[in-house]
Amino acid sequence: MNLVKWIDFQSLGDKRGSLVAVEIGMDKAVPFDIKRIYYIYRTMESVSRGYHAHKNLKQVAICVAGRCRMVLDDGKKRVEVWLDSPTKGLLIEDMVWREMHDFSEDCVLLVLASEHYDESDYIRNYERFRREVLK
Ligand code: T46
């Protein structure tokens, strides 16, 4: 499985500044209906977040300001990418362990989610995640 799936958004900039439109649908950028949007901001640089996987949740993470480092792990391999562009979305599928590190002070991470918030969808123990994803 290719863990790193980028979605490129077109920047509709003009001399006034930049604008990105995110559209959903089969032939559009985001491949699922968005049921929830949240954003993470003012995370301290020394703080790491995430450390979980989701059983049934697809998400697109877009760093609309600043940057952070995202680690993705499918139980077999671990990769890391920098989210540092408002025109690049990272598609995170079900059953992928994620960690977020090295938030810049100005980081605003916007996340589009395919499902409503459900704490029972989280797997917060890495060994349990590996057992479930590798079985
Ligand atoms: C993910 C990464 C990228 C809610 O009540 N509703 C929500 O929609 C969310 C996302 C969180 N919460 C509550 C649950 C916790 O009490 O907000 C608190 C912080 O959530 P959490 O510790 O899960 O945050 P992160 O940054 O570790 O993870 C979040 C998402 O939860 C997760 O789905 O993939 O961002």
Short mmCIF file of C-alpha atoms and ligand atoms in Angstrom, two decimals:
data_model
loop_
_atom_site.label_atom_id
_atom_site.label_comp_id
_atom_site.label_asym_id
_atom_site.label_seq_id
_atom_site.Cartn_x
_atom_site.Cartn_y
_atom_site.Cartn_z
CA MET A 1 0.00 0.00 0.00
CA ASN A 2 1.23 3.47 -0.84
CA LEU A 3 1.06 5.27 2.49
CA VAL A 4 1.69 8.77 1.22
CA LYS A 5 -1.15 10.02 -0.94
CA TRP A 6 -1.04 13.69 -1.77
CA ILE A 7 -3.93 15.67 -3.15
CA ASP A 8 -2.88 18.79 -5.03
CA PHE A 9 -5.20 21.74 -4.78
CA GLN A 10 -5.12 24.50 -7.31
CA SER A 11 -4.19 27.89 -5.97
CA LEU A 12 -6.58 30.42 -7.42
CA GLY A 13 -4.42 33.35 -6.61
CA ASP A 14 -4.45 36.77 -8.08
CA LYS A 15 -2.76 39.99 -7.11
CA ARG A 16 -4.97 40.28 -4.01
CA GLY A 17 -3.71 36.99 -2.59
CA SER A 18 -4.42 33.27 -2.74
CA LEU A 19 -7.54 31.14 -2.53
CA VAL A 20 -8.00 27.37 -2.54
CA ALA A 21 -11.38 25.73 -3.15
CA VAL A 22 -11.79 22.18 -1.86
CA GLU A 23 -14.45 20.18 -3.67
CA ILE A 24 -15.71 16.68 -3.00
CA GLY A 25 -16.94 13.98 -5.36
CA MET A 26 -15.82 11.22 -7.72
CA ASP A 27 -13.80 13.37 -10.09
CA LYS A 28 -12.95 16.02 -7.50
CA ALA A 29 -10.05 16.36 -5.14
CA VAL A 30 -11.50 14.84 -1.96
CA PRO A 31 -12.71 11.26 -2.51
CA PHE A 32 -15.32 11.10 0.28
CA ASP A 33 -18.24 13.08 1.63
CA ILE A 34 -17.05 15.37 4.39
CA LYS A 35 -18.99 14.89 7.63
CA ARG A 36 -16.67 16.81 9.92
CA ILE A 37 -14.02 19.49 9.77
CA TYR A 38 -11.65 20.33 12.57
CA TYR A 39 -8.46 22.30 12.86
CA ILE A 40 -5.49 22.09 15.15
CA TYR A 41 -3.67 25.30 16.02
CA ARG A 42 -1.46 26.84 18.69
CA THR A 43 0.20 23.49 19.37
CA MET A 44 3.45 24.02 21.22
CA GLU A 45 6.58 23.09 19.25
CA SER A 46 7.68 20.63 21.92
CA VAL A 47 4.37 18.77 21.78
CA SER A 48 3.56 15.71 19.68
CA ARG A 49 0.01 14.65 18.87
CA GLY A 50 -1.85 11.74 17.37
CA TYR A 51 -0.44 8.33 18.39
CA HIS A 52 -3.47 6.47 17.18
CA ALA A 53 -5.14 4.84 14.18
CA HIS A 54 -8.76 4.80 13.08
CA LYS A 55 -10.75 1.71 12.22
CA ASN A 56 -13.12 3.47 9.84
CA LEU A 57 -12.15 7.02 9.03
CA LYS A 58 -10.65 8.71 6.02
CA GLN A 59 -9.19 12.13 6.42
CA VAL A 60 -7.44 14.79 4.38
CA ALA A 61 -4.99 16.94 6.36
CA ILE A 62 -4.00 20.32 4.96
CA CYS A 63 -1.55 22.61 6.66
CA VAL A 64 -3.10 25.94 5.78
CA ALA A 65 -0.41 27.85 7.70
CA GLY A 66 3.01 26.92 9.06
CA ARG A 67 4.22 23.36 9.06
CA CYS A 68 4.28 20.10 10.98
CA ARG A 69 5.79 16.68 10.46
CA MET A 70 3.44 13.74 10.06
CA VAL A 71 4.49 10.14 10.64
CA LEU A 72 2.37 7.41 9.04
CA ASP A 73 2.71 3.73 9.80
CA ASP A 74 0.76 0.80 8.33
CA GLY A 75 2.18 -1.76 10.74
CA LYS A 76 4.88 -2.80 8.27
CA LYS A 77 6.56 0.43 7.35
CA ARG A 78 6.84 3.92 8.75
CA VAL A 79 7.20 7.06 6.64
CA GLU A 80 7.28 10.74 7.46
CA VAL A 81 6.29 13.78 5.49
CA TRP A 82 6.20 17.50 6.10
CA LEU A 83 2.86 19.23 5.80
CA ASP A 84 3.86 22.72 4.84
CA SER A 85 1.67 23.88 2.00
CA PRO A 86 -1.94 25.08 1.81
CA THR A 87 -2.16 23.55 -1.67
CA LYS A 88 -1.26 20.01 -0.59
CA GLY A 89 -3.60 17.63 1.21
CA LEU A 90 -2.46 14.35 2.74
CA LEU A 91 -5.03 11.58 2.41
CA ILE A 92 -4.94 9.31 5.46
CA GLU A 93 -6.89 6.09 5.06
CA ASP A 94 -8.35 3.68 7.64
CA MET A 95 -5.99 1.68 9.82
CA VAL A 96 -2.97 3.94 9.52
CA TRP A 97 -1.11 4.90 12.68
CA ARG A 98 -0.36 8.65 12.72
CA GLU A 99 1.82 10.90 14.81
CA MET A 100 2.36 14.63 14.44
CA HIS A 101 5.53 16.38 15.55
CA ASP A 102 7.48 19.61 15.20
CA PHE A 103 4.57 22.02 14.91
CA SER A 104 5.62 25.51 13.97
CA GLU A 105 4.21 28.24 16.17
CA ASP A 106 1.93 29.43 13.37
CA CYS A 107 0.77 25.95 12.30
CA VAL A 108 -2.91 25.57 11.48
CA LEU A 109 -3.72 22.02 10.44
CA LEU A 110 -7.12 21.69 8.81
CA VAL A 111 -8.58 18.19 8.70
CA LEU A 112 -11.51 17.01 6.57
CA ALA A 113 -13.03 13.82 7.90
CA SER A 114 -15.35 11.21 6.36
CA GLU A 115 -17.13 10.41 9.65
CA HIS A 116 -18.44 12.13 12.73
CA TYR A 117 -16.32 12.05 15.88
CA ASP A 118 -16.44 8.66 17.55
CA GLU A 119 -13.98 7.82 20.32
CA SER A 120 -14.67 4.08 19.86
CA ASP A 121 -13.17 4.32 16.36
CA TYR A 122 -9.73 5.15 17.79
CA ILE A 123 -7.02 2.57 18.40
CA ARG A 124 -4.67 4.31 20.80
CA ASN A 125 -2.39 1.38 21.60
CA TYR A 126 0.34 0.72 19.03
CA GLU A 127 0.68 -3.02 19.79
CA ARG A 128 -3.07 -3.50 19.45
CA PHE A 129 -2.98 -1.56 16.18
CA ARG A 130 -0.23 -3.82 14.80
CA ARG A 131 -2.08 -6.98 15.84
CA GLU A 132 -5.27 -5.80 14.14
CA VAL A 133 -3.73 -4.40 10.96
CA LEU A 134 -1.46 -7.39 10.35
CA LYS A 135 -4.00 -10.16 10.96
C1 T46 B 1 -6.39 12.58 13.86
C2 T46 B 1 -5.38 13.64 14.05
C3 T46 B 1 -4.79 14.11 12.74
C4 T46 B 1 -13.57 15.95 19.63
O1 T46 B 1 -14.37 16.08 20.57
N1 T46 B 1 -14.05 15.97 18.34
C5 T46 B 1 -13.23 15.82 17.27
O2 T46 B 1 -13.71 15.85 16.12
C6 T46 B 1 -11.82 15.64 17.51
C7 T46 B 1 -10.88 15.45 16.32
C8 T46 B 1 -11.37 15.63 18.78
N2 T46 B 1 -12.22 15.78 19.82
C9 T46 B 1 -11.70 15.83 21.20
C10 T46 B 1 -11.10 14.53 21.71
C11 T46 B 1 -10.02 15.00 22.65
O3 T46 B 1 -10.56 15.26 23.92
O4 T46 B 1 -10.63 16.78 21.21
C12 T46 B 1 -9.58 16.35 22.06
C13 T46 B 1 -8.27 16.26 21.29
O5 T46 B 1 -8.33 15.18 20.36
P1 T46 B 1 -7.10 14.19 20.10
O6 T46 B 1 -6.31 14.01 21.32
O7 T46 B 1 -7.63 12.95 19.42
O8 T46 B 1 -6.24 15.06 19.03
P2 T46 B 1 -5.01 14.64 18.15
O9 T46 B 1 -4.41 15.88 17.65
O10 T46 B 1 -4.13 13.67 18.86
O11 T46 B 1 -5.67 13.82 16.91
C14 T46 B 1 -6.52 14.49 16.00
C15 T46 B 1 -7.75 13.63 15.69
O12 T46 B 1 -8.39 13.24 16.89
C16 T46 B 1 -7.42 12.38 14.92
O13 T46 B 1 -8.57 11.79 14.41
O14 T46 B 1 -6.31 11.79 12.94
O15 T46 B 1 -5.83 14.77 14.79
#
